[in-house]
Amino acid sequence: MTRWDLTAEEFKEAVLENIKNQFRRTIDQATKEQIFQAVALAVKDIIVDEWIETHKTYETKDPKTVYYLSMEFLMGRALGNSILNLRVYDVVKEVMDALDIDLNIIEDQEPDPGLGNGGLGRLAACFLDSLATLDYPAYGCGIRYRYGIFEQQIVDGYQVERPDEWLKNGNPFEIKREEYGVEVKFLGSVRVVKEPNGRDKFIHENYQSVRAVPYDIPIVGYNNYTVNTLRLWDAEAIRKFDLESFDRGEYHKAVEQENLAKTIVEVLYPNDNHYQGKELRLKQQYFFVSATVQQVLRKFKQKHTHIGLLPEKVVFHINDTHPSLAIPELMRLLLDEEGLEWDEAWALTTKTCAYTNHTIMSEALEKWPVELFSRLLPRIYMIVEEINRRFNHFLIKDYMVKKEHLHRMAIIADGDIRMAYMSIVGSYSVNGVARLHTEIIKQEVLKDFYQVYPNKFNSKTNGITQRRFLLLANPALATFITERIGSGWVTDLPQLKGLETYVDREEDQKLFMAIKQHNKERLADYIKEHEGINVDPHSIFDIQVKRLHEYKRQLMNILHVMYLYNQLKEHSDYDMVPRTFIFGAKAAPGYRRAKLIIKLINSVADVINNDPNIHHKIKVVFIENYCVSNAQIIFSAADVSEQISTASKEASGTGNMKFMLNGAVTLGTMDGANIEIVEEVGEENSFIFGMSSQEVIRFQHTGAYNPWDIYNKNKDIRKVLIQLINGYYMPDDPDLFREIYDALLDGEGQPPDPYYILKDFESYKEAQKKVDEAYRDKKRWAKMAMLNTANSGKFSSDRTIEQYATEIWGLQKTPVDIRK
Ligand SMILES: *Cc1c(COP(=O)(O)O)cnc(C)c1O
C-alpha cells in the first residue's frame, strides 16, 4: 500500500484485519476507540514504506540536516492530519461511510498529544509540517512526557487541573528505537588527570545515569513522498544486574537511578512564558539534549572520518534557551571524546548551533543557579565557566569593555548562569520571531550583544501551517477558495491574494459569510455540548483564545464586557449588535492571578448569561481545555480576533495568524506580528488601538503613569472597578476580586497596572465600538473578512521555514522519489 495507489477495498481489508489481530473482534463488536486504533495502524502501514524510503534517501544523499531541539511539540491529533497530507482522506472517508462509521467521531477518539504549552510548542509542530512538505531533511527532537499539558476543567468557575493520560491506550503512531539508546549522566564529580601528552583528561565519577531511548513519530509531508521524524526521548533505568554492587552496598544507588529515570520524563512543566528554576526541569533539559547530541555525533561518525565536516552536515536549532545545553554538551563531546583542542571545538560548535529568542520578558529568561547547575552537571559547568572566561577576555581585549562593565554581559554573574547570553555567544545565528520583536531585542534587551555580534542577529516572522488550520480545520472555506483560485495555495499560501478579485462580488460575499455561519453553528454546537450554554450563531463571535497571562490582557477584555453590560443596564435602548464573547485559556497551575481572572470571567458569564433583561445582547463563554483539537473548531468560527497584548510584550503571536487565515478581523494592538498583519491587510481592514511599543517602553523607563488619574476622571472605568469589590459578580464573597482591583490601582509594592489596562481602556472601547458599527454593514464586513484571508499568505510556516532553511540552516531540498 502506498498513498498513491491506495484503493478503498485494500484499506478496508487492512482496518478489518487490524481489528481482528489487535482485539479479536469484528467491526460490529469493536468500540470506537478500537476502530480508531485499527484505522491508525492501517494508516501507519501506508506511512512506514515512505518513512523507510525517506531514511534511505537521506542515507544515500547525506544532506545537511537540521535537528530542531525543543522542550515542546504541541502536535495536535495525528490521524486527520496524516491522511490529509497523504491525500487519502477521501478514500478513508469512503471506507468509513461504507462501514457506516462517522470518520469525525473516529478522529475524536485520538488523544490530543499536548506536549507543549502554547505558541512555542505549536510553532515547533507547524515547522515540522512545513519541513516535511518542503522536502527538507529534518528531525524534531524532544521529550516523550508521560503526561502532557494538564486537562483543564472548570468547577464552580475555577480552573481544576487533571492529568493528561495521552499514552493510556498506547500511541499507534510511534515506534520505539531501542538500538539508538544512549546513556546520560548526572551528578557525581570530575577528576582531572594529566595524560602523558600533557593534556588534561576529565573523568566523570560517582554519577547517576539513565538510558535515553527514542520513540519515533512520523511527520508526513503534504503531497510528496517525504516522511520525516519527530524523535521523542524516553528515560529508562540502566539495568546492569550486578550482584557484586549489591554486596558493595550500592543497592541504594540502583534504586536512585530507577527513580531518576521514572521522574525525568514524567510531566511537562505547565508554565508558558515564565521561568521556574526547578532541578527536575534542568534534568529534563540536559537529558534530551545530551541524548540527541550524542546520537547525532555517533551517526555522523559512522559516515564521516573528519569531524571538521560537522557544520556542513548538521545544525542544531535551539528553540528558546531551554535546549541551550546543546552548546556545552557538544563542546564536551568534542573535547573529551574526540580529543579536540578548545579552539577547534569552539569553532565547530559555533558553526553548528543556532538559537531563536522567544521573549523579552525578564521573568521568562532562564537563569540557573551556579550551585544547582554545577552539582547536577559538573563537567558541563566547567565548560560553561570556560566559555564565560574566554568571552570576558574577548570583550576586554577586542571590545575594550572595562572590567567593571563586564558584569552586564557576563554569562555567569550574581551566582546565576544566564542562558540567553550563553546561547548568543555559542550560536552563529540569533533570531527573533517577528520584526518588532527582533528590533526590541537589538535596540533594548540584548543591545550590548547586538553591538558585539551585529551579524548574528536576524528576524524570522513566525508562521502557521495552512494544511492543519485551513484545509483540515475549515474544509468548507478550503473548497470555496480552491473553486476560485485552484489548490496551489495549499503549498503556496500567497496565492490566496487571488481571492481579492472576488471580494466585491455580492454572490461570493454571501457564500463566504454562509461558510462563516456554518462554522459558527459548528462552534455553537460544541459550546452547547461542552459548556451547556446556548449562544446565538447570528451574534458577532468575538474570540480570545491563548494561554492566560496578564500581558495578554484577558482582564481588559472582560472589564470591557462588564462596561458593556453596565451600558445595557443603564440604557434600556442601548444599541449594540448582539455579541458572544468567547474565551479559552489555560493558566499555569501556580499562577494565582491568572486563575483568579478565569474565575472572574466565569463569574461575569454567570451573571450576564442569566440576566433575561438584556435580551441576549451579550453572552460570555469560557471554553474549557483550550487545545489544538478544539482550536481547529474555534478559529474558523471567529468574526473578531482579540490580539490585545500590551505593546512590546507579545513576541509574535501565531493565534492571530490562524484567525486571519480563516477570515476573522483583528482587533489588536501594534504588537508582535499584528504589525505585519496590518501591513498586509491594511489598517482599514483591522481595528487597531492602544499605546505603541515605544510609548510603553518609555513609560516603563520613566514610571510616569498613575492609574488613579484615569479612575478619577473616567466614571465608566470607575464603575467597573468598583464592581470588582462590591460583590456585584460575587455576592457571597465580595472580596474575592479585590486582588485584581488592587493590582490595577495600587500595585502592592509593584508598579500599579503594569500592563497598562486602564491606560488603553478608552482606546479599546472605541475600537470595540467601531467593530460594532462595521458589522452592521454586511457587505463591508464580508469584504473585510475576505480580505483578511486573501492577505494572509505571508503567515504560512512554509515561508518561515524557507527563510530558516536558506538564511540560517543552509539546507538543500532533498526530495524522496519512489519509483513504482
Ligand atoms: C496557536 C496556538 C497557541 C498560540 O496562541 P497565541 O494567541 O499566539 O498565544 C496556543 N495554544 C494553541 C492550542 C494554539 O493552537
PDB file of C-alpha atoms in Angstrom, residues 404-663:
ATOM      1  CA  GLU A 404      33.686  46.975  35.830  1.00  0.00           C
ATOM      2  CA  HIS A 405      31.240  46.821  32.887  1.00  0.00           C
ATOM      3  CA  LEU A 406      31.795  43.142  32.233  1.00  0.00           C
ATOM      4  CA  HIS A 407      29.182  42.243  34.791  1.00  0.00           C
ATOM      5  CA  ARG A 408      26.369  43.407  32.485  1.00  0.00           C
ATOM      6  CA  MET A 409      27.272  40.950  29.749  1.00  0.00           C
ATOM      7  CA  ALA A 410      28.837  38.115  31.704  1.00  0.00           C
ATOM      8  CA  ILE A 411      27.368  34.653  31.146  1.00  0.00           C
ATOM      9  CA  ILE A 412      27.881  33.882  34.825  1.00  0.00           C
ATOM     10  CA  ALA A 413      27.041  36.665  37.273  1.00  0.00           C
ATOM     11  CA  ASP A 414      25.421  37.100  40.674  1.00  0.00           C
ATOM     12  CA  GLY A 415      25.504  33.343  41.224  1.00  0.00           C
ATOM     13  CA  ASP A 416      23.473  32.610  38.080  1.00  0.00           C
ATOM     14  CA  ILE A 417      24.157  31.297  34.598  1.00  0.00           C
ATOM     15  CA  ARG A 418      22.310  33.444  32.069  1.00  0.00           C
ATOM     16  CA  MET A 419      21.201  31.025  29.406  1.00  0.00           C
ATOM     17  CA  ALA A 420      20.245  33.601  26.760  1.00  0.00           C
ATOM     18  CA  TYR A 421      23.722  35.089  26.898  1.00  0.00           C
ATOM     19  CA  MET A 422      25.344  31.675  26.581  1.00  0.00           C
ATOM     20  CA  SER A 423      23.051  30.902  23.638  1.00  0.00           C
ATOM     21  CA  ILE A 424      24.071  34.057  21.808  1.00  0.00           C
ATOM     22  CA  VAL A 425      27.767  33.565  22.396  1.00  0.00           C
ATOM     23  CA  GLY A 426      27.621  29.888  21.373  1.00  0.00           C
ATOM     24  CA  SER A 427      25.470  30.249  18.235  1.00  0.00           C
ATOM     25  CA  TYR A 428      26.149  31.625  14.781  1.00  0.00           C
ATOM     26  CA  SER A 429      22.575  32.872  14.393  1.00  0.00           C
ATOM     27  CA  VAL A 430      20.218  34.560  16.847  1.00  0.00           C
ATOM     28  CA  ASN A 431      16.742  35.265  15.568  1.00  0.00           C
ATOM     29  CA  GLY A 432      13.649  36.990  16.853  1.00  0.00           C
ATOM     30  CA  VAL A 433      10.195  35.781  15.831  1.00  0.00           C
ATOM     31  CA  ALA A 434       8.683  38.936  14.307  1.00  0.00           C
ATOM     32  CA  ARG A 435      10.076  42.216  13.025  1.00  0.00           C
ATOM     33  CA  LEU A 436       9.166  44.318  16.075  1.00  0.00           C
ATOM     34  CA  HIS A 437      10.409  41.651  18.463  1.00  0.00           C
ATOM     35  CA  THR A 438      13.767  41.469  16.687  1.00  0.00           C
ATOM     36  CA  GLU A 439      14.108  45.257  16.776  1.00  0.00           C
ATOM     37  CA  ILE A 440      13.380  45.344  20.509  1.00  0.00           C
ATOM     38  CA  ILE A 441      15.976  42.633  21.078  1.00  0.00           C
ATOM     39  CA  LYS A 442      18.561  44.571  19.108  1.00  0.00           C
ATOM     40  CA  GLN A 443      17.789  48.011  20.496  1.00  0.00           C
ATOM     41  CA  GLU A 444      16.804  47.253  24.078  1.00  0.00           C
ATOM     42  CA  VAL A 445      17.088  43.883  25.749  1.00  0.00           C
ATOM     43  CA  LEU A 446      20.183  42.438  24.083  1.00  0.00           C
ATOM     44  CA  LYS A 447      21.631  45.692  22.786  1.00  0.00           C
ATOM     45  CA  ASP A 448      25.112  45.011  24.155  1.00  0.00           C
ATOM     46  CA  PHE A 449      25.270  41.689  22.360  1.00  0.00           C
ATOM     47  CA  TYR A 450      23.958  43.185  19.130  1.00  0.00           C
ATOM     48  CA  GLN A 451      26.808  45.675  19.224  1.00  0.00           C
ATOM     49  CA  VAL A 452      29.361  42.909  19.641  1.00  0.00           C
ATOM     50  CA  TYR A 453      27.793  40.478  17.141  1.00  0.00           C
ATOM     51  CA  PRO A 454      25.651  42.529  14.711  1.00  0.00           C
ATOM     52  CA  ASN A 455      25.814  39.830  12.039  1.00  0.00           C
ATOM     53  CA  LYS A 456      24.384  37.092  14.193  1.00  0.00           C
ATOM     54  CA  PHE A 457      21.044  38.833  14.660  1.00  0.00           C
ATOM     55  CA  ASN A 458      18.193  38.286  12.221  1.00  0.00           C
ATOM     56  CA  SER A 459      14.416  38.179  12.134  1.00  0.00           C
ATOM     57  CA  LYS A 460      12.151  35.317  11.134  1.00  0.00           C
ATOM     58  CA  THR A 461       8.489  36.169  11.440  1.00  0.00           C
ATOM     59  CA  ASN A 462       6.563  33.138  12.687  1.00  0.00           C
ATOM     60  CA  GLY A 463       4.034  31.296  10.582  1.00  0.00           C
ATOM     61  CA  ILE A 464       1.415  28.564  10.796  1.00  0.00           C
ATOM     62  CA  THR A 465       0.594  25.618   8.593  1.00  0.00           C
ATOM     63  CA  GLN A 466      -2.399  26.177   6.341  1.00  0.00           C
ATOM     64  CA  ARG A 467      -2.763  22.403   5.962  1.00  0.00           C
ATOM     65  CA  ARG A 468      -3.958  21.916   9.527  1.00  0.00           C
ATOM     66  CA  PHE A 469      -5.509  25.319  10.171  1.00  0.00           C
ATOM     67  CA  LEU A 470      -7.436  25.761   6.935  1.00  0.00           C
ATOM     68  CA  LEU A 471      -7.534  22.663   4.755  1.00  0.00           C
ATOM     69  CA  LEU A 472      -8.251  20.309   7.665  1.00  0.00           C
ATOM     70  CA  ALA A 473      -9.994  22.661  10.099  1.00  0.00           C
ATOM     71  CA  ASN A 474     -12.172  24.591   7.662  1.00  0.00           C
ATOM     72  CA  PRO A 475     -12.992  22.301   4.726  1.00  0.00           C
ATOM     73  CA  ALA A 476     -15.887  24.473   3.551  1.00  0.00           C
ATOM     74  CA  LEU A 477     -13.693  27.539   3.175  1.00  0.00           C
ATOM     75  CA  ALA A 478     -10.911  25.446   1.637  1.00  0.00           C
ATOM     76  CA  THR A 479     -13.321  24.270  -1.059  1.00  0.00           C
ATOM     77  CA  PHE A 480     -14.614  27.804  -1.634  1.00  0.00           C
ATOM     78  CA  ILE A 481     -11.053  29.002  -2.186  1.00  0.00           C
ATOM     79  CA  THR A 482      -9.990  26.119  -4.411  1.00  0.00           C
ATOM     80  CA  GLU A 483     -13.068  26.544  -6.608  1.00  0.00           C
ATOM     81  CA  ARG A 484     -11.983  30.085  -7.326  1.00  0.00           C
ATOM     82  CA  ILE A 485      -8.179  30.127  -7.455  1.00  0.00           C
ATOM     83  CA  GLY A 486      -7.224  26.459  -7.677  1.00  0.00           C
ATOM     84  CA  SER A 487      -5.489  24.397  -4.994  1.00  0.00           C
ATOM     85  CA  GLY A 488      -1.988  25.881  -5.308  1.00  0.00           C
ATOM     86  CA  TRP A 489      -2.474  27.799  -2.032  1.00  0.00           C
ATOM     87  CA  VAL A 490      -2.166  24.548  -0.062  1.00  0.00           C
ATOM     88  CA  THR A 491       1.591  24.650  -0.604  1.00  0.00           C
ATOM     89  CA  ASP A 492       1.929  28.279  -1.714  1.00  0.00           C
ATOM     90  CA  LEU A 493      -0.187  30.430   0.558  1.00  0.00           C
ATOM     91  CA  PRO A 494       0.490  33.814  -1.092  1.00  0.00           C
ATOM     92  CA  GLN A 495      -1.712  32.584  -3.944  1.00  0.00           C
ATOM     93  CA  LEU A 496      -4.633  33.492  -1.659  1.00  0.00           C
ATOM     94  CA  LYS A 497      -4.106  37.013  -2.982  1.00  0.00           C
ATOM     95  CA  GLY A 498      -6.083  35.786  -5.989  1.00  0.00           C
ATOM     96  CA  LEU A 499      -9.212  35.957  -3.828  1.00  0.00           C
ATOM     97  CA  GLU A 500      -9.101  39.749  -3.999  1.00  0.00           C
ATOM     98  CA  THR A 501     -10.855  39.536  -7.368  1.00  0.00           C
ATOM     99  CA  TYR A 502     -13.915  38.172  -5.568  1.00  0.00           C
ATOM    100  CA  VAL A 503     -14.201  40.447  -2.552  1.00  0.00           C
ATOM    101  CA  ASP A 504     -16.570  42.930  -4.211  1.00  0.00           C
ATOM    102  CA  ARG A 505     -18.859  40.324  -5.756  1.00  0.00           C
ATOM    103  CA  GLU A 506     -22.040  40.078  -3.765  1.00  0.00           C
ATOM    104  CA  GLU A 507     -22.588  36.398  -4.552  1.00  0.00           C
ATOM    105  CA  ASP A 508     -19.133  35.471  -3.283  1.00  0.00           C
ATOM    106  CA  GLN A 509     -19.510  37.654  -0.198  1.00  0.00           C
ATOM    107  CA  LYS A 510     -22.727  35.836   0.635  1.00  0.00           C
ATOM    108  CA  LEU A 511     -21.149  32.426   0.124  1.00  0.00           C
ATOM    109  CA  PHE A 512     -18.132  33.366   2.190  1.00  0.00           C
ATOM    110  CA  MET A 513     -20.353  34.554   5.036  1.00  0.00           C
ATOM    111  CA  ALA A 514     -22.549  31.467   4.725  1.00  0.00           C
ATOM    112  CA  ILE A 515     -19.449  29.361   5.339  1.00  0.00           C
ATOM    113  CA  LYS A 516     -18.614  31.517   8.350  1.00  0.00           C
ATOM    114  CA  GLN A 517     -22.181  30.995   9.553  1.00  0.00           C
ATOM    115  CA  HIS A 518     -21.849  27.236   9.139  1.00  0.00           C
ATOM    116  CA  ASN A 519     -18.622  27.267  11.178  1.00  0.00           C
ATOM    117  CA  LYS A 520     -20.231  29.427  13.858  1.00  0.00           C
ATOM    118  CA  GLU A 521     -23.020  26.892  14.143  1.00  0.00           C
ATOM    119  CA  ARG A 522     -20.450  24.114  14.460  1.00  0.00           C
ATOM    120  CA  LEU A 523     -18.815  26.022  17.331  1.00  0.00           C
ATOM    121  CA  ALA A 524     -22.206  26.822  18.888  1.00  0.00           C
ATOM    122  CA  ASP A 525     -22.925  23.072  18.925  1.00  0.00           C
ATOM    123  CA  TYR A 526     -19.559  22.421  20.549  1.00  0.00           C
ATOM    124  CA  ILE A 527     -20.273  25.080  23.189  1.00  0.00           C
ATOM    125  CA  LYS A 528     -23.723  23.645  23.843  1.00  0.00           C
ATOM    126  CA  GLU A 529     -22.299  20.157  24.236  1.00  0.00           C
ATOM    127  CA  HIS A 530     -19.273  21.050  26.353  1.00  0.00           C
ATOM    128  CA  GLU A 531     -20.324  24.123  28.322  1.00  0.00           C
ATOM    129  CA  GLY A 532     -24.086  23.751  28.298  1.00  0.00           C
ATOM    130  CA  ILE A 533     -24.586  27.317  27.085  1.00  0.00           C
ATOM    131  CA  ASN A 534     -26.860  28.375  24.237  1.00  0.00           C
ATOM    132  CA  VAL A 535     -25.279  31.003  22.057  1.00  0.00           C
ATOM    133  CA  ASP A 536     -26.777  32.809  19.084  1.00  0.00           C
ATOM    134  CA  PRO A 537     -24.764  31.921  15.993  1.00  0.00           C
ATOM    135  CA  HIS A 538     -26.013  35.137  14.397  1.00  0.00           C
ATOM    136  CA  SER A 539     -24.313  37.262  17.029  1.00  0.00           C
ATOM    137  CA  ILE A 540     -20.773  38.521  16.499  1.00  0.00           C
ATOM    138  CA  PHE A 541     -18.340  35.810  17.601  1.00  0.00           C
ATOM    139  CA  ASP A 542     -15.608  37.745  19.375  1.00  0.00           C
ATOM    140  CA  ILE A 543     -12.883  35.315  20.427  1.00  0.00           C
ATOM    141  CA  GLN A 544      -9.797  35.428  22.607  1.00  0.00           C
ATOM    142  CA  VAL A 545      -8.095  32.042  22.901  1.00  0.00           C
ATOM    143  CA  LYS A 546      -4.498  31.753  24.127  1.00  0.00           C
ATOM    144  CA  ARG A 547      -2.670  30.998  27.361  1.00  0.00           C
ATOM    145  CA  LEU A 548      -3.869  33.083  30.267  1.00  0.00           C
ATOM    146  CA  HIS A 549      -1.242  35.684  31.019  1.00  0.00           C
ATOM    147  CA  GLU A 550      -1.523  39.184  32.414  1.00  0.00           C
ATOM    148  CA  TYR A 551       0.383  40.625  29.449  1.00  0.00           C
ATOM    149  CA  LYS A 552      -2.166  39.110  27.043  1.00  0.00           C
ATOM    150  CA  ARG A 553      -4.815  41.144  28.880  1.00  0.00           C
ATOM    151  CA  GLN A 554      -7.814  38.830  29.025  1.00  0.00           C
ATOM    152  CA  LEU A 555      -8.625  41.073  32.011  1.00  0.00           C
ATOM    153  CA  MET A 556      -9.066  44.114  29.761  1.00  0.00           C
ATOM    154  CA  ASN A 557     -11.444  42.120  27.580  1.00  0.00           C
ATOM    155  CA  ILE A 558     -13.657  41.055  30.493  1.00  0.00           C
ATOM    156  CA  LEU A 559     -13.588  44.536  32.050  1.00  0.00           C
ATOM    157  CA  HIS A 560     -14.899  45.832  28.741  1.00  0.00           C
ATOM    158  CA  VAL A 561     -17.649  43.209  28.781  1.00  0.00           C
ATOM    159  CA  MET A 562     -18.567  44.453  32.267  1.00  0.00           C
ATOM    160  CA  TYR A 563     -18.655  48.001  30.906  1.00  0.00           C
ATOM    161  CA  LEU A 564     -20.964  46.991  28.022  1.00  0.00           C
ATOM    162  CA  TYR A 565     -23.260  45.188  30.426  1.00  0.00           C
ATOM    163  CA  ASN A 566     -23.468  48.359  32.517  1.00  0.00           C
ATOM    164  CA  GLN A 567     -24.459  50.283  29.407  1.00  0.00           C
ATOM    165  CA  LEU A 568     -27.228  47.802  28.675  1.00  0.00           C
ATOM    166  CA  LYS A 569     -28.459  48.024  32.265  1.00  0.00           C
ATOM    167  CA  GLU A 570     -28.333  51.822  32.363  1.00  0.00           C
ATOM    168  CA  HIS A 571     -29.864  52.497  28.959  1.00  0.00           C
ATOM    169  CA  SER A 572     -32.747  50.231  28.063  1.00  0.00           C
ATOM    170  CA  ASP A 573     -32.404  51.374  24.447  1.00  0.00           C
ATOM    171  CA  TYR A 574     -28.636  50.831  24.264  1.00  0.00           C
ATOM    172  CA  ASP A 575     -27.988  49.856  20.703  1.00  0.00           C
ATOM    173  CA  MET A 576     -25.491  47.112  20.049  1.00  0.00           C
ATOM    174  CA  VAL A 577     -25.180  44.167  17.710  1.00  0.00           C
ATOM    175  CA  PRO A 578     -25.583  41.013  19.795  1.00  0.00           C
ATOM    176  CA  ARG A 579     -22.144  39.721  20.712  1.00  0.00           C
ATOM    177  CA  THR A 580     -20.808  36.433  22.031  1.00  0.00           C
ATOM    178  CA  PHE A 581     -17.523  36.902  23.871  1.00  0.00           C
ATOM    179  CA  ILE A 582     -15.653  33.621  23.795  1.00  0.00           C
ATOM    180  CA  PHE A 583     -12.606  32.886  25.916  1.00  0.00           C
ATOM    181  CA  GLY A 584     -10.366  29.854  26.085  1.00  0.00           C
ATOM    182  CA  ALA A 585      -7.211  29.780  28.185  1.00  0.00           C
ATOM    183  CA  LYS A 586      -5.200  27.563  30.457  1.00  0.00           C
ATOM    184  CA  ALA A 587      -3.462  29.231  33.402  1.00  0.00           C
ATOM    185  CA  ALA A 588      -0.246  27.825  34.819  1.00  0.00           C
ATOM    186  CA  PRO A 589      -1.335  25.915  37.952  1.00  0.00           C
ATOM    187  CA  GLY A 590       0.880  28.088  40.169  1.00  0.00           C
ATOM    188  CA  TYR A 591      -0.142  31.414  38.617  1.00  0.00           C
ATOM    189  CA  ARG A 592      -2.666  32.644  41.161  1.00  0.00           C
ATOM    190  CA  ARG A 593      -3.584  35.916  39.475  1.00  0.00           C
ATOM    191  CA  ALA A 594      -4.249  34.186  36.155  1.00  0.00           C
ATOM    192  CA  LYS A 595      -6.505  31.638  37.808  1.00  0.00           C
ATOM    193  CA  LEU A 596      -8.432  34.408  39.520  1.00  0.00           C
ATOM    194  CA  ILE A 597      -9.004  36.070  36.150  1.00  0.00           C
ATOM    195  CA  ILE A 598     -10.529  32.793  34.912  1.00  0.00           C
ATOM    196  CA  LYS A 599     -12.836  32.840  37.920  1.00  0.00           C
ATOM    197  CA  LEU A 600     -13.753  36.462  37.149  1.00  0.00           C
ATOM    198  CA  ILE A 601     -14.599  35.635  33.526  1.00  0.00           C
ATOM    199  CA  ASN A 602     -16.824  32.773  34.671  1.00  0.00           C
ATOM    200  CA  SER A 603     -18.481  34.876  37.369  1.00  0.00           C
ATOM    201  CA  VAL A 604     -19.262  37.628  34.873  1.00  0.00           C
ATOM    202  CA  ALA A 605     -20.558  34.976  32.465  1.00  0.00           C
ATOM    203  CA  ASP A 606     -22.888  33.596  35.156  1.00  0.00           C
ATOM    204  CA  VAL A 607     -24.479  36.931  35.863  1.00  0.00           C
ATOM    205  CA  ILE A 608     -24.774  38.152  32.278  1.00  0.00           C
ATOM    206  CA  ASN A 609     -25.884  34.883  30.681  1.00  0.00           C
ATOM    207  CA  ASN A 610     -28.671  34.548  33.221  1.00  0.00           C
ATOM    208  CA  ASP A 611     -29.987  38.097  33.012  1.00  0.00           C
ATOM    209  CA  PRO A 612     -33.192  37.970  30.934  1.00  0.00           C
ATOM    210  CA  ASN A 613     -33.413  41.768  30.831  1.00  0.00           C
ATOM    211  CA  ILE A 614     -30.631  42.344  28.348  1.00  0.00           C
ATOM    212  CA  HIS A 615     -32.339  40.347  25.614  1.00  0.00           C
ATOM    213  CA  HIS A 616     -29.352  38.149  24.870  1.00  0.00           C
ATOM    214  CA  LYS A 617     -27.338  41.110  23.619  1.00  0.00           C
ATOM    215  CA  ILE A 618     -24.257  39.668  25.354  1.00  0.00           C
ATOM    216  CA  LYS A 619     -23.223  36.124  26.053  1.00  0.00           C
ATOM    217  CA  VAL A 620     -19.928  35.187  27.671  1.00  0.00           C
ATOM    218  CA  VAL A 621     -18.480  31.732  27.197  1.00  0.00           C
ATOM    219  CA  PHE A 622     -15.373  30.199  28.668  1.00  0.00           C
ATOM    220  CA  ILE A 623     -14.439  27.125  26.623  1.00  0.00           C
ATOM    221  CA  GLU A 624     -12.794  24.546  28.838  1.00  0.00           C
ATOM    222  CA  ASN A 625      -9.472  22.968  27.977  1.00  0.00           C
ATOM    223  CA  TYR A 626      -8.314  25.073  25.042  1.00  0.00           C
ATOM    224  CA  CYS A 627      -6.052  22.798  22.980  1.00  0.00           C
ATOM    225  CA  VAL A 628      -5.134  22.124  19.362  1.00  0.00           C
ATOM    226  CA  SER A 629      -8.134  19.893  18.657  1.00  0.00           C
ATOM    227  CA  ASN A 630     -10.772  22.387  19.769  1.00  0.00           C
ATOM    228  CA  ALA A 631      -8.695  25.225  18.294  1.00  0.00           C
ATOM    229  CA  GLN A 632      -9.456  23.619  14.935  1.00  0.00           C
ATOM    230  CA  ILE A 633     -13.149  24.293  15.552  1.00  0.00           C
ATOM    231  CA  ILE A 634     -12.701  27.711  17.148  1.00  0.00           C
ATOM    232  CA  PHE A 635     -10.613  29.700  14.631  1.00  0.00           C
ATOM    233  CA  SER A 636     -12.892  29.103  11.665  1.00  0.00           C
ATOM    234  CA  ALA A 637     -15.898  30.403  13.627  1.00  0.00           C
ATOM    235  CA  ALA A 638     -14.471  33.787  14.618  1.00  0.00           C
ATOM    236  CA  ASP A 639     -15.652  37.149  13.384  1.00  0.00           C
ATOM    237  CA  VAL A 640     -13.317  39.093  15.642  1.00  0.00           C
ATOM    238  CA  SER A 641      -9.821  38.014  16.691  1.00  0.00           C
ATOM    239  CA  GLU A 642      -8.743  39.547  20.004  1.00  0.00           C
ATOM    240  CA  GLN A 643      -4.965  40.222  19.937  1.00  0.00           C
ATOM    241  CA  ILE A 644      -4.763  42.802  22.681  1.00  0.00           C
ATOM    242  CA  SER A 645      -1.412  42.279  24.447  1.00  0.00           C
ATOM    243  CA  THR A 646       0.410  45.266  25.918  1.00  0.00           C
ATOM    244  CA  ALA A 647       2.539  46.543  23.036  1.00  0.00           C
ATOM    245  CA  SER A 648       6.122  45.183  23.164  1.00  0.00           C
ATOM    246  CA  LYS A 649       5.184  42.123  25.232  1.00  0.00           C
ATOM    247  CA  GLU A 650       3.953  39.541  22.687  1.00  0.00           C
ATOM    248  CA  ALA A 651       6.973  38.459  20.680  1.00  0.00           C
ATOM    249  CA  SER A 652       4.921  37.371  17.663  1.00  0.00           C
ATOM    250  CA  GLY A 653       1.726  35.506  18.376  1.00  0.00           C
ATOM    251  CA  THR A 654       0.530  32.841  15.973  1.00  0.00           C
ATOM    252  CA  GLY A 655      -3.109  32.596  17.047  1.00  0.00           C
ATOM    253  CA  ASN A 656      -3.520  35.977  15.335  1.00  0.00           C
ATOM    254  CA  MET A 657      -2.420  34.330  12.049  1.00  0.00           C
ATOM    255  CA  LYS A 658      -4.793  31.355  12.362  1.00  0.00           C
ATOM    256  CA  PHE A 659      -7.727  33.736  12.833  1.00  0.00           C
ATOM    257  CA  MET A 660      -6.732  35.920   9.898  1.00  0.00           C
ATOM    258  CA  LEU A 661      -6.366  32.913   7.603  1.00  0.00           C
ATOM    259  CA  ASN A 662      -9.917  31.903   8.473  1.00  0.00           C
ATOM    260  CA  GLY A 663     -11.418  35.304   7.728  1.00  0.00           C
TER     261      GLY A 663
END
